[in-house]
Short mmCIF file of C-alpha atoms and ligand atoms in Angstrom, two decimals:
data_model
loop_
_atom_site.label_atom_id
_atom_site.label_comp_id
_atom_site.label_asym_id
_atom_site.label_seq_id
_atom_site.Cartn_x
_atom_site.Cartn_y
_atom_site.Cartn_z
CA MET A 15 35.43 -39.21 -11.49
CA ARG A 16 35.86 -36.44 -14.10
CA ASP A 17 37.72 -37.34 -17.30
CA LYS A 18 39.72 -34.94 -19.50
CA ASN A 19 36.56 -33.89 -21.37
CA GLY A 20 34.87 -32.97 -18.09
CA THR A 21 32.48 -35.93 -18.20
CA ILE A 22 31.68 -37.39 -14.79
CA THR A 23 31.78 -41.19 -14.65
CA PRO A 24 30.97 -43.34 -11.62
CA VAL A 25 33.89 -44.74 -9.65
CA LYS A 26 33.88 -48.51 -9.26
CA ILE A 27 36.02 -50.08 -6.56
CA LEU A 28 36.73 -53.77 -6.20
CA GLY A 29 37.00 -54.75 -2.53
CA ILE A 30 38.83 -57.87 -1.33
CA GLU A 31 38.56 -59.30 2.21
CA SER A 32 40.20 -62.39 3.74
CA SER A 33 41.16 -61.41 7.31
CA CYS A 34 39.44 -64.27 9.15
CA ASP A 35 37.22 -67.08 7.87
CA GLU A 36 35.31 -65.50 4.97
CA THR A 37 36.79 -65.06 1.50
CA ALA A 38 34.99 -62.09 -0.02
CA ALA A 39 35.01 -59.75 -3.01
CA ALA A 40 32.56 -57.02 -4.01
CA VAL A 41 32.17 -54.09 -6.36
CA VAL A 42 30.78 -50.80 -4.98
CA GLU A 43 30.14 -47.69 -7.07
CA ASP A 44 30.62 -44.13 -5.76
CA GLY A 45 30.94 -45.28 -2.17
CA PHE A 46 27.33 -46.37 -1.71
CA ARG A 47 25.92 -48.38 -4.64
CA LEU A 48 26.30 -52.15 -4.22
CA LEU A 49 26.99 -53.79 -7.59
CA SER A 50 28.07 -57.20 -6.31
CA ASN A 51 28.80 -58.89 -3.00
CA VAL A 52 30.31 -62.39 -2.94
CA VAL A 53 31.15 -64.14 0.34
CA ALA A 54 32.53 -67.69 0.54
CA THR A 55 32.21 -68.69 4.16
CA GLN A 56 34.27 -71.37 5.91
CA ILE A 57 31.88 -71.63 8.88
CA ASP A 58 31.00 -75.28 8.16
CA ILE A 59 34.68 -76.26 8.09
CA HIS A 60 35.58 -74.49 11.36
CA ALA A 61 32.34 -75.56 13.10
CA GLN A 62 33.80 -79.08 13.33
CA TYR A 63 36.56 -77.66 15.56
CA GLY A 64 34.34 -75.23 17.50
CA GLY A 65 36.30 -72.19 16.28
CA VAL A 66 38.54 -70.84 13.53
CA VAL A 67 41.70 -72.88 12.84
CA PRO A 68 44.18 -70.38 11.30
CA GLU A 69 46.06 -72.84 9.06
CA ILE A 70 42.85 -74.25 7.62
CA ALA A 71 41.48 -70.72 7.11
CA ALA A 72 44.53 -69.67 5.08
CA ARG A 73 44.40 -72.80 2.93
CA SER A 74 40.68 -72.33 2.25
CA HIS A 75 41.25 -68.68 1.25
CA ILE A 76 43.82 -69.83 -1.34
CA GLU A 77 41.25 -72.16 -2.90
CA ALA A 78 38.44 -69.60 -2.89
CA ILE A 79 40.07 -66.26 -3.68
CA ASN A 80 40.26 -66.36 -7.48
CA PRO A 81 36.74 -67.73 -8.11
CA VAL A 82 35.29 -65.27 -5.58
CA ILE A 83 36.93 -62.26 -7.27
CA GLU A 84 35.87 -63.48 -10.72
CA LYS A 85 32.28 -63.90 -9.54
CA ALA A 86 32.24 -60.42 -7.97
CA LEU A 87 33.26 -58.92 -11.32
CA ARG A 88 30.78 -61.07 -13.23
CA ASP A 89 27.88 -60.26 -10.89
CA ALA A 90 28.66 -56.55 -11.21
CA GLN A 91 28.84 -56.95 -15.00
CA CYS A 92 32.30 -55.43 -14.95
CA SER A 93 35.42 -56.13 -16.93
CA TRP A 94 38.82 -55.06 -15.59
CA GLU A 95 38.58 -51.86 -17.67
CA ASP A 96 35.53 -50.83 -15.66
CA ILE A 97 37.31 -51.10 -12.31
CA ASP A 98 38.96 -47.87 -11.12
CA ALA A 99 40.76 -49.16 -8.02
CA ILE A 100 41.26 -52.11 -5.69
CA ALA A 101 40.76 -51.89 -1.91
CA VAL A 102 42.01 -54.72 0.28
CA THR A 103 42.01 -55.56 3.99
CA TYR A 104 45.66 -55.33 5.12
CA ALA A 105 44.93 -55.28 8.91
CA PRO A 106 44.04 -56.57 11.46
CA GLY A 107 43.40 -60.32 11.34
CA LEU A 108 45.01 -63.74 11.07
CA VAL A 109 48.36 -63.30 9.34
CA GLY A 110 48.02 -66.26 6.96
CA SER A 111 44.49 -65.21 6.01
CA LEU A 112 45.39 -61.55 5.47
CA LEU A 113 48.30 -62.58 3.25
CA VAL A 114 46.10 -64.42 0.77
CA GLY A 115 43.79 -61.46 0.03
CA THR A 116 46.60 -58.92 0.09
CA LEU A 117 48.82 -60.89 -2.28
CA ALA A 118 45.90 -61.40 -4.66
CA ALA A 119 45.13 -57.65 -4.58
CA ARG A 120 48.77 -56.69 -5.06
CA THR A 121 49.14 -59.04 -8.03
CA LEU A 122 45.92 -57.83 -9.67
CA ALA A 123 46.85 -54.17 -9.11
CA ILE A 124 50.18 -54.74 -10.90
CA LEU A 125 48.67 -56.89 -13.65
CA HIS A 126 45.79 -54.53 -14.48
CA ASP A 127 47.56 -51.29 -13.50
CA LYS A 128 45.04 -50.22 -10.86
CA PRO A 129 45.61 -48.07 -7.76
CA LEU A 130 45.64 -50.17 -4.58
CA TYR A 131 44.27 -48.96 -1.21
CA PRO A 132 45.01 -50.68 2.13
CA ILE A 133 41.92 -50.87 4.36
CA HIS A 134 41.59 -51.47 8.12
CA HIS A 135 39.03 -54.23 8.62
CA VAL A 136 37.46 -52.89 11.84
CA GLU A 137 37.08 -49.37 10.45
CA ALA A 138 35.53 -50.88 7.32
CA HIS A 139 32.82 -52.62 9.36
CA VAL A 140 31.41 -49.14 10.06
CA TYR A 141 31.11 -48.55 6.30
CA ALA A 142 28.47 -51.26 5.93
CA ASN A 143 26.24 -48.40 7.07
CA PHE A 144 27.23 -46.24 4.09
CA ILE A 145 25.82 -48.69 1.53
CA THR A 146 22.39 -47.25 0.87
CA ALA A 147 19.30 -47.72 -1.24
CA GLN A 148 19.67 -44.40 -3.07
CA THR A 149 19.29 -46.32 -6.30
CA GLU A 150 18.29 -49.86 -7.09
CA THR A 151 20.81 -52.47 -6.03
CA LEU A 152 21.53 -55.99 -7.11
CA GLU A 153 19.42 -57.46 -4.33
CA PRO A 154 16.10 -55.62 -4.02
CA GLN A 155 15.23 -57.70 -0.93
CA LEU A 156 18.21 -56.23 0.97
CA GLN A 157 16.80 -53.72 3.43
CA LEU A 158 19.36 -50.95 2.97
CA PRO A 159 19.27 -47.63 4.86
CA SER A 160 17.61 -44.80 2.91
CA LYS A 161 20.59 -42.44 3.39
CA GLN A 162 24.15 -42.34 4.69
CA PRO A 163 24.77 -41.42 8.34
CA ASP A 164 25.74 -37.81 9.12
CA PHE A 165 28.87 -36.69 10.95
CA PRO A 166 29.70 -36.47 13.79
CA MET A 167 28.84 -40.15 14.00
CA LEU A 168 29.14 -42.46 16.99
CA ALA A 169 30.01 -46.04 16.03
CA LEU A 170 29.57 -49.01 18.34
CA ILE A 171 31.84 -51.66 16.81
CA VAL A 172 31.07 -55.15 18.07
CA SER A 173 32.75 -58.10 16.39
CA GLY A 174 34.45 -61.36 17.22
CA GLY A 175 37.75 -59.57 17.84
CA HIS A 176 36.75 -56.02 18.80
CA THR A 177 34.40 -54.09 21.04
CA GLN A 178 34.82 -50.35 20.87
CA LEU A 179 33.14 -46.95 20.73
CA VAL A 180 34.56 -44.63 18.08
CA LEU A 181 33.58 -41.03 17.40
CA PHE A 182 33.93 -40.10 13.70
CA ARG A 183 34.15 -36.37 12.95
CA GLU A 184 34.58 -37.03 9.22
CA HIS A 185 35.77 -39.87 6.97
CA GLY A 186 39.17 -40.89 8.34
CA ASP A 187 39.01 -38.43 11.26
CA TYR A 188 38.07 -40.42 14.32
CA GLU A 189 38.82 -40.95 17.98
CA LEU A 190 38.70 -44.19 19.93
CA LEU A 191 36.58 -43.38 23.00
CA GLY A 192 36.82 -46.77 24.67
CA GLN A 193 37.33 -50.47 24.09
CA THR A 194 37.26 -53.85 25.74
CA GLN A 195 39.92 -54.52 28.33
CA ASP A 196 39.73 -58.28 27.82
CA ASP A 197 37.37 -60.40 25.64
CA ALA A 198 35.48 -58.92 22.69
CA VAL A 199 31.71 -59.23 22.99
CA GLY A 200 31.49 -61.62 20.02
CA GLU A 201 34.17 -63.78 21.65
CA ALA A 202 32.05 -63.84 24.84
CA PHE A 203 29.00 -64.92 22.80
CA ASP A 204 31.08 -67.67 21.19
CA LYS A 205 32.59 -68.89 24.48
CA VAL A 206 29.27 -68.87 26.37
CA ALA A 207 27.63 -70.75 23.48
CA LYS A 208 30.39 -73.36 23.78
CA ILE A 209 29.80 -73.71 27.54
CA LEU A 210 26.08 -74.19 26.83
CA GLY A 211 26.73 -76.68 24.02
CA LEU A 212 25.25 -74.44 21.30
CA PRO A 213 26.80 -74.63 17.81
CA TYR A 214 29.44 -72.26 16.39
CA PRO A 215 29.18 -69.36 15.59
CA GLY A 216 27.86 -68.72 19.08
CA GLY A 217 26.37 -65.27 18.50
CA VAL A 218 23.86 -66.61 16.04
CA SER A 219 23.03 -69.63 18.25
CA ILE A 220 22.47 -67.44 21.30
CA ASP A 221 20.37 -65.01 19.25
CA LEU A 222 18.18 -67.93 18.13
CA THR A 223 17.99 -69.64 21.55
CA ALA A 224 17.57 -66.61 23.85
CA PRO A 225 14.01 -65.65 22.84
CA GLU A 226 12.82 -69.03 24.21
CA GLY A 227 14.46 -68.45 27.63
CA ASP A 228 13.88 -66.28 30.70
CA PRO A 229 16.32 -63.31 30.55
CA ASN A 230 15.97 -62.72 34.31
CA ARG A 231 16.43 -66.32 35.46
CA TYR A 232 20.12 -65.90 36.35
CA ALA A 233 21.59 -62.81 38.03
CA LEU A 234 24.81 -62.11 36.09
CA PRO A 235 27.12 -59.18 36.87
CA LYS A 236 27.84 -56.09 34.77
CA SER A 237 31.51 -55.11 34.95
CA LYS A 238 32.47 -51.80 36.54
CA LEU A 239 35.39 -49.97 34.93
CA ALA A 240 37.08 -46.63 35.53
CA SER A 241 36.41 -45.31 32.01
CA PRO A 242 32.71 -44.89 31.13
CA TYR A 243 33.36 -46.08 27.55
CA ASP A 244 35.52 -49.15 28.21
CA PHE A 245 34.14 -52.69 28.26
CA SER A 246 34.98 -56.00 29.92
CA PHE A 247 33.28 -59.30 29.08
CA SER A 248 35.52 -61.95 30.57
CA GLY A 249 33.89 -61.66 34.03
CA LEU A 250 30.45 -62.15 32.50
CA LYS A 251 31.60 -65.29 30.69
CA THR A 252 33.10 -66.69 33.90
CA ALA A 253 29.91 -65.84 35.82
CA VAL A 254 27.91 -67.95 33.33
CA LEU A 255 30.38 -70.83 33.80
CA ARG A 256 30.20 -70.65 37.63
CA ALA A 257 26.39 -70.40 37.65
CA ALA A 258 26.15 -73.37 35.26
CA GLN A 259 28.53 -75.43 37.44
CA ARG A 260 26.39 -74.61 40.50
CA GLU A 261 23.18 -75.39 38.62
CA VAL A 262 24.30 -78.96 37.82
CA GLY A 263 25.64 -79.47 41.36
CA LYS A 264 29.36 -79.45 40.51
CA ASP A 265 32.17 -77.37 41.97
CA PHE A 266 34.32 -74.84 40.09
CA THR A 267 36.88 -77.48 39.10
CA PHE A 268 34.33 -79.24 36.88
CA PRO A 269 35.52 -78.81 33.27
CA SER A 270 33.51 -76.39 31.13
CA HIS A 271 33.45 -78.73 28.11
CA GLU A 272 31.61 -81.41 30.09
CA LEU A 273 28.94 -79.05 31.40
CA SER A 274 26.62 -78.78 28.44
CA GLY A 275 25.73 -82.49 28.60
CA LEU A 276 24.39 -82.01 32.14
CA LEU A 277 22.31 -78.90 31.48
CA THR A 278 18.62 -79.29 30.65
CA ALA A 279 17.20 -77.64 27.51
CA LYS A 280 15.37 -75.14 29.75
CA GLN A 281 18.57 -74.21 31.63
CA ARG A 282 20.40 -73.76 28.35
CA LYS A 283 17.72 -71.37 27.05
CA ASP A 284 17.61 -69.43 30.34
CA PHE A 285 21.40 -69.06 30.38
CA ALA A 286 21.43 -67.89 26.75
CA ALA A 287 18.69 -65.33 27.47
CA SER A 288 20.24 -64.09 30.74
CA PHE A 289 23.71 -63.76 29.19
CA GLN A 290 22.37 -62.01 26.11
CA ARG A 291 20.37 -59.54 28.22
CA VAL A 292 23.41 -58.50 30.31
CA ALA A 293 25.80 -58.38 27.31
CA VAL A 294 23.40 -56.24 25.27
CA GLU A 295 22.54 -53.97 28.21
CA THR A 296 26.26 -53.40 28.83
CA LEU A 297 26.80 -52.36 25.19
CA VAL A 298 23.78 -50.08 25.19
CA ASP A 299 24.65 -48.48 28.58
CA LYS A 300 28.04 -47.41 27.24
CA ALA A 301 26.71 -46.28 23.86
CA GLU A 302 24.06 -44.22 25.64
CA ALA A 303 26.66 -42.59 27.91
CA ALA A 304 28.80 -41.67 24.86
CA PHE A 305 25.73 -40.39 23.02
CA ARG A 306 24.80 -38.08 25.92
CA ALA A 307 28.39 -36.80 26.26
CA TYR A 308 29.15 -36.19 22.56
CA GLN A 309 25.69 -35.53 21.06
CA PRO A 310 26.50 -37.07 17.65
CA SER A 311 24.23 -36.54 14.63
CA ALA A 312 24.12 -40.27 13.90
CA VAL A 313 24.70 -43.56 15.68
CA VAL A 314 25.68 -46.76 13.84
CA ILE A 315 26.50 -50.27 14.95
CA ALA A 316 29.01 -52.42 13.11
CA GLY A 317 30.59 -55.89 13.17
CA GLY A 318 29.12 -59.37 13.49
CA VAL A 319 27.32 -58.78 16.79
CA ALA A 320 25.46 -55.87 15.13
CA ALA A 321 23.40 -58.64 13.51
CA SER A 322 21.81 -59.23 16.94
CA GLN A 323 18.15 -58.26 16.80
CA ARG A 324 18.04 -57.74 20.56
CA LEU A 325 20.91 -55.23 20.37
CA ARG A 326 19.11 -53.32 17.62
CA ASP A 327 15.81 -53.26 19.50
CA GLU A 328 17.36 -52.15 22.78
CA LEU A 329 19.54 -49.43 21.21
CA SER A 330 16.59 -47.97 19.30
CA ALA A 331 14.49 -48.00 22.47
CA ARG A 332 17.13 -46.26 24.59
CA LEU A 333 18.54 -43.57 22.24
CA PRO A 334 16.52 -40.48 21.27
CA ILE A 335 17.59 -40.78 17.63
CA THR A 336 16.39 -42.79 14.65
CA ILE A 337 18.87 -45.49 13.68
CA GLU A 338 18.75 -47.09 10.24
CA TYR A 339 20.52 -50.43 10.60
CA ALA A 340 22.60 -52.06 7.89
CA PRO A 341 21.25 -55.42 6.67
CA MET A 342 22.45 -58.36 8.81
CA LYS A 343 24.28 -59.73 5.77
CA LEU A 344 26.52 -56.66 5.58
CA CYS A 345 27.26 -56.70 9.36
CA THR A 346 29.28 -59.92 9.27
CA ASP A 347 32.53 -60.04 7.27
CA ASN A 348 32.20 -59.01 3.62
CA ALA A 349 34.12 -57.05 0.98
CA ALA A 350 31.41 -54.50 0.16
CA MET A 351 32.37 -52.62 3.33
CA ILE A 352 36.03 -52.71 2.21
CA ALA A 353 35.22 -51.30 -1.23
CA THR A 354 32.98 -48.62 0.32
CA LEU A 355 35.65 -47.34 2.71
CA GLY A 356 38.16 -47.61 -0.16
CA TYR A 357 36.17 -44.98 -2.07
CA TYR A 358 36.49 -42.36 0.71
CA TYR A 359 40.08 -43.29 1.49
CA ALA A 360 41.06 -42.87 -2.16
CA GLN A 361 39.78 -39.29 -2.14
CA LYS A 362 42.31 -38.21 0.47
CA ARG A 363 45.20 -40.64 0.37
CA ALA A 364 47.73 -41.78 -2.21
CA ALA A 365 47.61 -45.38 -3.39
CA ALA A 366 49.93 -47.94 -1.80
CA ASP A 367 52.88 -49.48 -3.62
CA PRO A 368 51.61 -52.86 -4.84
CA TYR A 369 55.17 -54.22 -4.79
CA SER A 370 55.63 -53.63 -1.07
CA LEU A 371 52.26 -53.49 0.77
CA GLU A 372 52.61 -55.54 3.96
CA VAL A 373 49.90 -57.03 6.17
CA VAL A 374 49.60 -55.90 9.81
CA PRO A 375 47.93 -58.58 11.98
CA SER A 376 47.33 -56.27 14.94
CA ILE A 377 46.82 -52.48 14.89
CA SER A 378 44.24 -50.53 16.87
CA MET A 379 41.99 -47.79 15.49
CA ALA A 380 43.69 -45.54 18.07
CA GLN A 381 46.54 -45.40 15.52
CA THR A 382 44.85 -45.51 12.14
CA ALA A 383 42.94 -42.24 11.61
CA TRP A 384 44.07 -41.16 8.15
CA ALA A 385 42.51 -37.74 7.60
CA THR A 386 42.68 -35.94 10.92
CA GLY A 387 43.67 -32.55 9.39
CA ARG A 388 44.47 -31.28 12.87
O1 LIG B 30 32.60 -59.10 12.38
P1 LIG B 30 32.59 -60.58 12.38
O2 LIG B 30 31.83 -61.29 11.28
O3 LIG B 30 34.04 -61.15 12.36
C1 LIG B 30 35.08 -60.46 13.02
O4 LIG B 30 35.65 -59.52 12.40
O5 LIG B 30 35.31 -60.80 14.20
O6 LIG B 30 32.03 -61.01 13.81
C2 LIG B 30 31.90 -62.34 14.19
C3 LIG B 30 31.21 -62.38 15.54
C4 LIG B 30 31.20 -63.77 16.14
O7 LIG B 30 31.69 -63.71 17.46
C5 LIG B 30 29.72 -64.17 16.10
O8 LIG B 30 29.37 -65.02 17.15
C6 LIG B 30 29.04 -62.80 16.23
O9 LIG B 30 29.85 -61.96 15.43
N1 LIG B 30 27.66 -62.79 15.71
C7 LIG B 30 26.59 -62.47 16.48
C8 LIG B 30 25.44 -62.63 15.65
N2 LIG B 30 25.87 -63.01 14.39
C9 LIG B 30 27.23 -63.09 14.47
N3 LIG B 30 26.49 -62.11 17.77
C10 LIG B 30 25.26 -61.88 18.28
N4 LIG B 30 24.13 -62.01 17.56
C11 LIG B 30 24.16 -62.37 16.26
N5 LIG B 30 23.04 -62.50 15.55
ZN1 LIG B 31 34.89 -58.51 10.98
#
């Protein structure tokens, strides 16, 4: 940012995220330099119920939000004077959860007279890949990419709520190429883990269990869809359930929640490995088809399932391009990605009115490109 004397000073953005079950705040400088990254997770609380309970999530955000924001400022060694703008997740997510972060951001923007930028959570996941190691960061052990991805950029976004392929021509100028027609891939990981009796969150459990199993033990189907870039994971999940019911000698009416007790440890590992192989292959097949059709300069993966080592290995093996992956820690929900996207958004868009910014629980990236210029 250039002041009235022409001096260039770095731009520091405070990001705030509370769309699901993590309360997070972070400070990012100039759209790439990570100054702080605080995440208060509720995983332990929701694990007792086997999934996120919206009312409990909202209540936990209320307890955590102020200390998390204060810690993010402290860790970044920033006072409010140092912060140039606030970026907050306004969509999509659980309504009660989104409200907590958005109301905190609105209040702070008014109180400290800062511009406020509304950020789309799913789009922001992609921006974990824009946090780089161009200078030293607060956590030297974080393996950050050496440089930012080039445009045009193909993004495979794989989270608990979304599975989509998006082609970015520039910041804010993107096209949704395809998406899941039913379950998101992370949701399929979570549901299959539940069938197998593995702990929540299922993606992590399957990632840990699968390497001990035989990925070819069970023949599971890949869905066939009219569009080459669309996905479907509900059939795969059901195929695991049916195969598991058969394996323990029960018919299809046998309840899924009673299955895990009858499976042996070996069967559990083989199911985890076979499911993971087909899920990852499906993602990579589609990403490869989009890569061949659009010839992007960079490919990134984003969202919680991007933390899967098997997905990373298989994508790198199949695509004729070097991919620098974001650290696992920045793939799952965090506010650093919100602050990073906020930096680019602020260059092209006016700030929101802090007195009236509303949350939007459901809005697709097919509707949210903000700098198309066409
Ligand atoms: O992006 P995220 O943190 O939250 C949403 O915005 O949805 O994604 C959460 C999803 C969960 O379904 C979780 O099971 C999955 O990411 N996940 C993984 C791994 N770590 C988290 N899936 C596969 N492998 C992993 N290592
Ligand atoms: Zn997310």
